[in-house]
Amino acid sequence: MVWNDVVAQFGPSTIGGLAFGSIYALIALGYTMVYGVLRLINFAHSEIFMIGTFAALFVLNLVDLSAPLSGLALVGMLLLLIVVAMAVSGGAAVLLEQVAYRPLRRHGASRLAALISAIGASIFLQELFALIVIPDVFHRPQQGGRLPVPGPRLVNRDVLFSIGNANVRTDQLIVIVAALIMMVLLNQLVNRSRIGRGIRATAQDPEAAVLMGVSIDGIVRLTFLLGGAMAGVAGVLYLMEFEVTNYFVGFALGIKAFTSAVLGGIGNLRGALLGGILLGLIENWGAIFFGSQWKDVIAFIVLVVVLLFRPTGILGESLQKARA
Amino acid sequence: MNDRTTLRLENVTMRFGGVVAMCGVDLRVEEGQIAALIGPNGAGKTTVFNVITGVCRPTEGSVYFEGRRIDGMKRFRIAKAGIARTFQNIRLFANMSALENVMVGTDAHHRTGAVGAALGLPWHRAEEKAGRQKAAELLEFVGIAGKSAETAKNLPYGDQRRLEIARALATEPKLLLLDEPAAGMNPAEKRSLQELIRRIRDSGRTVLLIEHDMGLVMDISDRVSVLDFGQKIAEGPPREVRANAKVIEAYLGATADAS
């Protein structure tokens, strides 16, 4: 390993890491919000993301792009994809809560039961796409719908500008900027609105929140809707960046996003953002030294080390403290 | 029935397994009054609050609020119908500012959805502004106007109690339930709390409080009900209750055998 190589790769790796990290962060928000309100790890959240990629692909197939877009057409198309994917993923998340979690909560089932239900829902959604949606809606019945489904090229990989030796491509910039906008909007919502106060109040003391006229069921539904919508945006950005998806696409991304949430401090929105970006960067920087096949290993070693020293994650407060 | 009656409990019994926390309790709170619920520890006072606010569903009997039956209703609907409470062990939203704590209460009557809020649309802003203003007024009303930006958990104990009252008032309750509001307060704080409770009554709200401080109870209450072992043993104006032999017995434990 020559030092010059490291220097040369550092810039590009940073840009790539930021783009990856933005997607992790968007998905991590859903894990962290649901955990904050229900103390539940929603393992089916990765499938909500997967559904988002397919919602975007469905629209792109309808439009039947002949060439990559640019300028206003690109912005308009992205907005359309984002709105559709947010609606579909958000709706799917709300439905998931209604079917897989609410009945359990109503009967006072343990959190472990809800966790099993989450894993079951995750497998159900994957198989639903492999066995029915991909063969029938996307007309790819080969190998039981388990092959990757390619999407069109939405945007050219032009270099927009350079920072030092790092070239920033259009697609990377879109991912980073779009993710940033969504996070600012969500932050606005959570910190400066009735809904956000309801969510935070419920997370801190559900009993007291109810007695202040907050409907827990309503807040839980909203939390799933918002988290799902963010995963939908992540789905659009992922599809644009990788131009392919499959029924299993949520698995790896979901685990990374969940890791981001834990790294940043689960239950904390800014923690999810920070954890996502950090994970993306660390993976890519690590890959300079060890090769990209070691990415995942590096990511999880970092997670373990951080948790050894800060068991609640970087921005996480211990639960006892937060509830005192 | 008398339409000046804000709250009416009829023959309410509350059993938890084999434990009878309330046994055939009748209770009536008239509009615009300060009513007090007293009794030795474990007499079932907090259970009465839990039954009124829908935390517990009574095993038997019924609860009426302004003539409408409310036992069995969802808790947040009872809150929205106009009953608010504070807790014996303070339960603020610890990591929110004082102002935000109160705004959770004002939000109960607001409507804007997620889209309006995320995009900062005009009606959302108007509503936020109104909520913030009302919350600030309430903080002033309870006497902690200067602390609106402080995180709830960092407030001194007495201020936390006041903040809890402000938060409860923010839901615009017709009936305010105070669970041991004077607990842990010094005499000066108690006097100003007493004055605050009177001002709450004078602003047109009905108050029902649980309190151990007999001086405070006898001073401000229009009517006092006494519970002992889940049963109402006395009721009436403070002067009468104080003289009641059963009450003295329950408190002094002269012949009562708790074991």
XYZ file of C-alpha atoms in Angstrom:
583
model
C 0.000 0.000 0.000
C 1.551 3.223 -1.162
C 0.741 6.347 0.775
C 0.072 8.255 -2.464
C -2.663 5.780 -3.343
C -4.353 6.406 -0.028
C -4.264 10.132 -0.590
C -5.564 9.734 -4.127
C -8.453 7.522 -3.053
C -9.399 9.467 0.030
C -11.438 12.149 -1.747
C -13.500 9.835 -3.974
C -14.056 7.443 -1.062
C -15.366 10.284 1.041
C -17.875 11.356 -1.590
C -18.983 7.753 -2.141
C -19.212 7.236 1.607
C -21.386 10.292 2.035
C -23.772 9.082 -0.670
C -24.000 5.583 0.826
C -24.274 7.007 4.297
C -27.163 9.261 3.283
C -29.149 6.244 2.173
C -28.315 4.368 5.385
C -29.372 7.400 7.390
C -32.732 7.734 5.625
C -33.558 4.102 6.378
C -32.143 4.335 9.904
C -34.644 7.091 10.719
C -37.488 4.586 10.417
C -35.853 2.105 12.793
C -35.036 4.758 15.310
C -38.443 6.484 15.274
C -40.382 3.274 15.764
C -37.988 2.191 18.476
C -38.396 5.533 20.221
C -42.159 5.239 20.396
C -42.728 1.493 20.798
C -39.355 0.129 21.956
C -39.698 -2.273 19.058
C -37.132 -3.153 16.401
C -39.251 -3.149 13.273
C -37.362 -5.789 11.328
C -39.766 -5.524 8.425
C -38.626 -1.943 7.853
C -36.019 -3.205 5.376
C -38.882 -4.545 3.256
C -40.581 -1.150 3.372
C -37.415 0.150 1.727
C -37.504 -2.702 -0.802
C -41.097 -1.799 -1.647
C -39.930 1.783 -2.209
C -37.393 0.670 -4.826
C -40.096 -1.277 -6.651
C -42.579 1.602 -6.463
C -39.996 3.829 -8.151
C -39.189 1.142 -10.713
C -42.879 0.727 -11.493
C -43.213 4.415 -12.301
C -40.029 4.389 -14.390
C -41.328 1.410 -16.385
C -44.599 3.235 -17.015
C -42.786 6.327 -18.237
C -40.465 4.160 -20.353
C -37.411 6.404 -20.389
C -35.482 6.330 -23.639
C -32.503 8.310 -22.385
C -31.173 9.653 -19.114
C -32.737 12.933 -18.017
C -31.176 16.216 -17.060
C -32.208 19.652 -15.902
C -35.826 20.332 -15.014
C -37.048 17.041 -16.479
C -34.750 15.228 -14.069
C -35.910 17.239 -11.075
C -39.556 16.726 -12.026
C -39.065 12.999 -12.497
C -37.271 12.678 -9.174
C -40.050 14.568 -7.414
C -42.638 12.285 -8.986
C -40.701 9.156 -8.000
C -40.170 10.421 -4.481
C -43.825 11.326 -3.974
C -45.005 7.949 -5.282
C -42.423 5.961 -3.309
C -43.157 7.901 -0.123
C -46.857 7.221 -0.507
C -46.410 3.524 -1.293
C -43.768 2.839 1.366
C -45.514 4.979 3.949
C -48.808 3.248 3.212
C -47.168 -0.167 3.384
C -45.611 0.714 6.750
C -48.959 1.836 8.156
C -50.591 -1.354 6.885
C -47.782 -3.419 8.381
C -48.343 -1.785 11.771
C -52.071 -2.368 11.534
C -51.764 -6.029 10.643
C -48.591 -7.228 12.332
C -48.155 -5.072 15.454
C -51.364 -3.370 16.550
C -53.290 -6.552 17.368
C -50.366 -7.738 19.499
C -50.162 -4.433 21.343
C -53.882 -4.454 21.944
C -53.640 -7.808 23.642
C -50.623 -6.787 25.656
C -48.251 -9.245 23.994
C -44.597 -9.126 25.006
C -42.023 -7.269 22.939
C -40.502 -10.593 21.971
C -43.785 -11.617 20.367
C -43.800 -8.366 18.404
C -40.230 -9.054 17.323
C -41.188 -12.479 15.979
C -44.124 -10.876 14.226
C -41.704 -8.371 12.668
C -39.440 -11.127 11.359
C -42.463 -12.977 10.019
C -43.741 -9.870 8.257
C -40.297 -9.337 6.767
C -40.182 -12.830 5.270
C -43.781 -12.558 4.115
C -43.098 -9.331 2.209
C -39.935 -10.692 0.583
C -41.732 -13.801 -0.601
C -44.758 -11.787 -1.703
C -42.500 -9.871 -4.060
C -40.506 -12.900 -5.238
C -43.529 -15.108 -5.840
C -46.173 -12.680 -7.024
C -45.208 -9.060 -7.557
C -41.957 -9.532 -9.488
C -43.242 -12.298 -11.812
C -46.674 -10.770 -12.397
C -46.294 -7.012 -12.129
C -42.722 -6.727 -13.387
C -43.017 -9.717 -15.755
C -39.867 -11.471 -14.587
C -40.938 -14.970 -13.582
C -37.470 -16.512 -14.121
C -36.157 -18.438 -11.117
C -39.260 -17.721 -9.116
C -38.818 -13.975 -9.287
C -35.533 -14.196 -7.455
C -33.343 -12.574 -10.126
C -32.332 -8.936 -9.905
C -34.715 -6.584 -11.707
C -32.823 -3.899 -13.630
C -34.013 -0.335 -13.932
C -33.248 2.298 -16.561
C -30.493 4.858 -16.315
C -32.166 7.929 -14.875
C -29.208 10.248 -14.780
C -25.800 10.303 -16.458
C -22.709 9.851 -14.330
C -21.279 13.231 -15.293
C -18.693 14.866 -13.128
C -20.249 18.064 -11.877
C -17.324 19.568 -10.013
C -14.252 18.562 -8.055
C -13.200 19.148 -4.508
C -9.453 18.633 -4.412
C -8.930 15.330 -6.203
C -12.475 14.168 -5.560
C -14.903 14.293 -8.430
C -18.508 14.790 -7.461
C -20.923 13.120 -9.893
C -24.472 14.298 -10.556
C -26.033 11.142 -9.138
C -24.003 11.320 -5.940
C -24.888 14.959 -5.445
C -28.586 14.171 -5.960
C -28.459 11.408 -3.351
C -26.745 13.595 -0.790
C -28.873 16.679 -1.407
C -32.178 14.808 -1.539
C -31.386 12.931 1.663
C -30.381 16.167 3.342
C -33.618 17.905 2.329
C -35.725 15.015 3.623
C -33.899 15.015 6.917
C -34.287 18.754 7.364
C -38.020 18.438 6.686
C -38.342 15.560 9.139
C -36.371 17.413 11.758
C -38.639 20.402 11.276
C -41.661 18.195 11.718
C -40.408 16.459 14.830
C -39.019 19.502 16.595
C -41.493 22.196 15.668
C -44.922 20.722 15.252
C -47.844 19.247 17.074
C -47.127 15.858 15.532
C -43.499 15.942 16.566
C -44.336 16.911 20.119
C -46.857 14.094 20.216
C -44.217 11.648 19.024
C -41.626 12.860 21.521
C -44.127 13.008 24.376
C -45.224 9.451 23.629
C -41.617 8.284 23.492
C -40.865 9.836 26.885
C -44.012 8.933 28.816
C -46.885 7.296 26.949
C -49.172 7.327 30.014
C -48.815 11.034 30.610
C -49.115 11.746 26.879
C -52.457 9.951 26.693
C -53.781 11.971 29.594
C -52.817 15.140 27.732
C -55.138 14.081 24.924
C -52.523 12.425 22.697
C -53.845 9.375 20.852
C -51.134 6.727 21.074
C -52.596 4.745 18.183
C -52.595 7.892 16.071
C -49.010 8.695 16.989
C -47.847 5.137 16.293
C -49.535 5.226 12.895
C -47.874 8.547 12.087
C -44.502 7.259 13.191
C -44.761 4.297 10.838
C -45.992 6.591 8.058
C -43.071 8.987 8.444
C -40.466 6.244 8.832
C -41.919 4.393 5.845
C -41.926 7.545 3.739
C -38.236 8.111 4.486
C -37.495 4.511 3.476
C -39.432 5.196 0.259
C -37.147 8.127 -0.555
C -34.160 5.910 0.207
C -35.618 3.378 -2.255
C -35.769 5.970 -5.046
C -32.208 7.115 -4.397
C -30.936 3.542 -4.236
C -32.604 2.645 -7.524
C -31.242 5.744 -9.206
C -27.729 5.022 -7.944
C -27.575 1.263 -8.572
C -30.177 0.891 -11.338
C -31.181 -2.528 -10.060
C -33.256 -3.984 -7.264
C -34.490 -7.385 -6.095
C -36.766 -8.958 -3.517
C -33.866 -9.289 -1.088
C -32.426 -5.798 -1.508
C -33.624 -4.674 1.919
C -31.709 -7.294 3.834
C -28.159 -5.956 3.614
C -29.232 -2.316 3.520
C -31.611 -2.857 6.415
C -28.911 -4.364 8.590
C -26.551 -1.532 7.777
C -29.248 1.043 8.486
C -30.140 -0.653 11.753
C -26.439 -0.639 12.612
C -26.357 3.089 11.858
C -29.256 3.688 14.208
C -27.537 1.760 17.006
C -24.199 3.422 16.288
C -25.729 6.892 16.565
C -27.880 5.978 19.557
C -31.187 4.301 18.849
C -34.243 6.416 19.513
C -32.374 9.583 18.563
C -33.073 11.138 15.133
C -29.806 13.017 14.898
C -28.074 9.867 16.011
C -29.538 8.024 13.020
C -28.248 10.712 10.698
C -24.808 10.761 12.270
C -24.611 6.962 12.478
C -25.587 6.557 8.814
C -23.063 9.070 7.519
C -20.315 7.705 9.772
C -20.967 4.127 8.740
C -20.880 5.066 5.062
C -17.625 6.951 5.492
C -15.904 4.366 7.661
C -16.776 1.564 5.259
C -15.403 3.417 2.306
C -12.294 4.660 4.072
C -11.622 1.193 5.409
C -11.946 -0.178 1.898
C -8.977 1.958 0.803
C -6.718 0.028 3.164
C -8.182 -3.459 3.115
C -10.071 -3.648 -0.164
C -13.799 -3.270 -0.663
C -14.530 -6.934 0.116
C -13.765 -6.043 3.759
C -16.333 -3.232 3.907
C -18.914 -5.070 5.983
C -16.337 -6.466 8.358
C -14.938 -3.009 8.980
C -18.404 -1.567 9.541
C -19.258 -4.103 12.208
C -15.874 -3.957 13.926
C -16.404 -0.238 14.312
C -19.884 -0.843 15.681
C -18.597 -3.291 18.270
C -15.780 -0.980 19.330
C -18.096 2.028 19.672
C -20.588 0.029 21.704
C -17.827 -1.209 23.995
C -17.070 2.352 25.001
C -20.517 3.891 24.583
C -23.126 1.146 24.966
C -25.935 3.592 24.201
C -24.419 4.753 20.915
C -22.737 8.041 20.136
C -25.645 10.389 20.879
C -27.720 7.960 22.903
C -28.674 8.661 26.453
C -29.156 5.650 28.633
C -32.827 4.792 28.826
C -32.940 5.088 32.593
C -31.566 8.578 32.352
C -33.911 9.587 29.580
C -36.877 8.422 31.579
C -35.857 9.789 34.942
C -79.988 15.124 37.342
C -78.513 18.354 38.562
C -76.721 20.047 35.669
C -74.350 21.797 38.030
C -72.760 18.438 38.691
C -69.488 18.168 36.792
C -68.475 14.719 37.917
C -70.471 11.894 39.372
C -69.280 8.458 40.433
C -72.050 5.993 41.092
C -71.425 2.975 43.226
C -67.963 2.431 41.778
C -66.119 -0.695 42.815
C -62.596 -1.406 41.637
C -61.013 -4.767 42.266
C -57.479 -5.775 41.337
C -57.505 -9.528 41.655
C -58.466 -10.070 45.281
C -57.700 -6.521 46.372
C -60.628 -4.153 46.618
C -59.272 -0.662 46.002
C -62.675 1.025 45.847
C -65.892 -0.369 47.218
C -69.215 1.119 46.176
C -67.959 4.684 46.128
C -70.395 7.496 45.312
C -68.865 10.846 44.617
C -70.188 14.113 43.310
C -68.246 17.194 42.320
C -70.225 20.355 41.648
C -69.252 22.799 38.943
C -66.980 25.633 39.990
C -66.027 24.066 43.304
C -62.791 22.957 44.835
C -63.419 19.455 46.094
C -60.904 17.424 48.062
C -60.433 13.719 48.487
C -58.595 12.749 51.625
C -57.835 9.582 53.483
C -54.970 7.588 54.953
C -52.339 6.068 52.668
C -53.702 3.205 50.601
C -57.276 4.367 51.016
C -57.824 4.243 47.244
C -57.589 7.942 46.406
C -55.309 7.614 43.402
C -57.464 4.721 42.187
C -60.370 7.175 42.089
C -58.305 9.398 39.770
C -57.331 6.419 37.649
C -60.963 5.432 37.289
C -62.008 8.974 36.351
C -59.274 9.367 33.736
C -59.893 5.928 32.244
C -56.590 4.380 33.310
C -58.630 1.727 35.133
C -62.033 0.567 34.087
C -64.268 0.153 37.135
C -65.247 -3.395 38.001
C -68.724 -2.141 38.865
C -70.538 1.162 38.787
C -70.370 4.120 36.458
C -68.722 7.482 36.011
C -70.478 10.512 34.531
C -68.808 13.680 33.358
C -71.192 16.544 32.619
C -73.992 14.035 32.405
C -72.187 11.829 29.902
C -71.042 8.367 30.873
C -67.255 8.143 30.488
C -66.170 4.842 32.033
C -64.977 2.626 29.191
C -64.164 5.572 26.938
C -60.663 5.793 25.470
C -58.302 7.710 27.680
C -57.329 10.392 25.190
C -61.021 10.988 24.477
C -61.698 11.503 28.177
C -58.823 13.969 28.196
C -60.233 15.788 25.190
C -63.694 15.817 26.747
C -62.246 18.061 29.439
C -60.566 16.174 32.269
C -56.885 16.752 32.981
C -54.693 15.605 35.812
C -51.334 15.879 37.464
C -49.471 12.987 39.042
C -48.423 12.205 42.578
C -44.921 11.416 41.328
C -44.368 14.146 38.750
C -44.519 12.862 35.171
C -43.314 15.586 32.883
C -41.787 15.016 29.468
C -38.360 15.229 31.034
C -36.300 16.067 27.964
C -38.576 18.722 26.526
C -38.502 22.389 27.428
C -41.080 23.751 29.853
C -42.834 25.511 26.977
C -42.966 22.349 24.883
C -44.405 20.367 27.760
C -47.300 22.793 27.912
C -47.648 22.814 24.123
C -48.305 19.073 24.121
C -51.412 20.020 26.073
C -52.470 22.871 23.776
C -51.989 20.532 20.818
C -54.965 18.501 21.982
C -57.207 21.017 20.253
C -55.108 21.626 17.145
C -55.463 20.043 13.775
C -52.619 20.556 11.260
C -51.290 17.459 9.556
C -47.810 16.267 8.691
C -47.536 17.907 5.270
C -48.450 21.373 6.500
C -45.995 21.066 9.351
C -43.082 19.742 7.293
C -43.462 22.455 4.682
C -44.181 25.182 7.222
C -47.455 26.192 5.594
C -49.204 29.348 6.872
C -51.989 27.683 8.862
C -49.455 25.458 10.570
C -47.449 28.524 11.533
C -50.528 30.327 12.797
C -51.458 27.343 14.926
C -47.931 26.968 16.283
C -47.877 30.632 17.141
C -51.222 30.463 18.913
C -50.089 27.368 20.819
C -46.818 28.949 21.834
C -48.586 32.070 22.999
C -51.130 30.176 25.019
C -48.414 28.016 26.552
C -46.455 31.119 27.528
C -49.559 32.594 29.141
C -50.100 29.443 31.137
C -46.504 29.408 32.352
C -47.076 32.943 33.517
C -50.360 31.963 35.143
C -48.670 29.308 37.257
C -45.767 31.631 37.981
C -42.828 30.209 36.022
C -42.869 32.538 33.019
C -39.108 33.009 33.109
C -38.335 29.307 32.745
C -40.032 28.506 29.454
C -36.833 27.485 27.657
C -35.489 25.262 30.411
C -35.531 21.506 30.077
C -38.218 20.124 32.358
C -35.923 17.763 34.240
C -33.620 20.640 35.213
C -36.349 22.660 36.909
C -36.500 22.770 40.707
C -39.072 20.488 42.255
C -41.651 23.147 43.059
C -41.480 24.497 39.518
C -41.943 21.002 38.116
C -45.196 20.737 40.076
C -46.310 24.079 38.677
C -45.299 23.063 35.175
C -47.380 19.920 35.494
C -50.376 22.051 36.426
C -49.738 24.373 33.462
C -49.521 21.370 31.133
C -52.789 20.014 32.476
C -54.489 23.405 32.088
C -53.313 23.584 28.475
C -55.804 20.910 27.457
C -58.524 23.357 28.567
C -60.027 21.022 31.125
C -63.349 21.729 32.775
C -62.252 19.452 35.584
C -58.699 19.441 36.890
C -57.513 16.568 39.055
C -54.520 17.335 41.273
C -52.800 14.377 42.901
C -50.969 15.616 46.013
C -49.926 18.943 44.505
C -48.349 20.173 47.754
C -46.214 17.096 48.396
C -42.670 18.103 49.225
C -43.380 21.839 49.252
C -42.318 24.230 51.990
C -44.907 26.440 53.755
C -44.282 29.425 51.476
C -44.644 27.288 48.368
C -47.819 25.773 49.794
C -49.336 29.185 50.345
C -48.693 30.226 46.782
C -49.975 26.868 45.499
C -53.141 27.422 47.493
C -53.554 30.795 45.855
C -52.919 29.226 42.445
C -55.604 26.588 42.983
C -58.062 29.325 43.917
C -57.205 31.243 40.762
C -57.783 28.099 38.715
C -61.225 27.743 40.301
C -61.937 31.433 39.730
C -61.063 31.066 36.045
C -64.120 28.829 35.796
C -62.651 25.368 36.258
C -63.668 22.717 38.707
C -60.907 21.216 40.836
C -60.719 17.868 42.575
C -57.607 17.334 44.621
C -56.011 14.612 46.650
C -53.935 16.061 49.445
C -52.375 15.033 52.714
C -51.820 18.536 53.996
C -54.930 19.038 56.120
C -54.306 22.744 56.617
C -54.359 23.320 52.878
C -57.359 21.062 52.304
C -59.450 22.629 55.053
C -58.512 26.111 53.874
C -59.436 25.944 50.220
C -61.958 23.139 49.776
C -65.646 23.731 49.346
C -66.319 20.102 49.981
C -64.274 17.236 51.374
C -64.775 13.502 50.865
C -62.963 11.002 53.034
C -61.949 7.549 51.876
C -60.775 4.747 54.110
C -60.030 1.233 52.903
C -61.739 1.960 49.594
C -64.950 3.199 51.169
C -66.291 6.694 51.552
C -66.679 7.279 55.272
C -67.557 10.959 55.327
C -68.410 13.875 53.082
C -69.295 17.513 53.584
C -67.920 20.988 54.167
C -64.452 21.030 55.758
C -65.739 22.096 59.176
C -68.111 19.157 59.471
C -65.634 16.636 58.160
C -62.991 17.746 60.563
C -65.341 17.112 63.454
C -66.526 13.742 62.182
C -65.725 10.941 64.607
C -65.130 8.338 61.906
C -62.631 10.585 60.181
C -60.717 11.239 63.365
C -60.647 7.533 63.998
C -59.380 6.733 60.504
C -56.631 9.293 60.795
C -55.568 8.670 64.332
C -56.088 4.943 63.980
C -57.579 4.863 67.484
C -59.401 1.602 67.049
C -58.686 0.778 63.414
C -56.769 -2.422 63.027
C -54.957 -2.248 59.726
C -53.504 -5.735 59.935
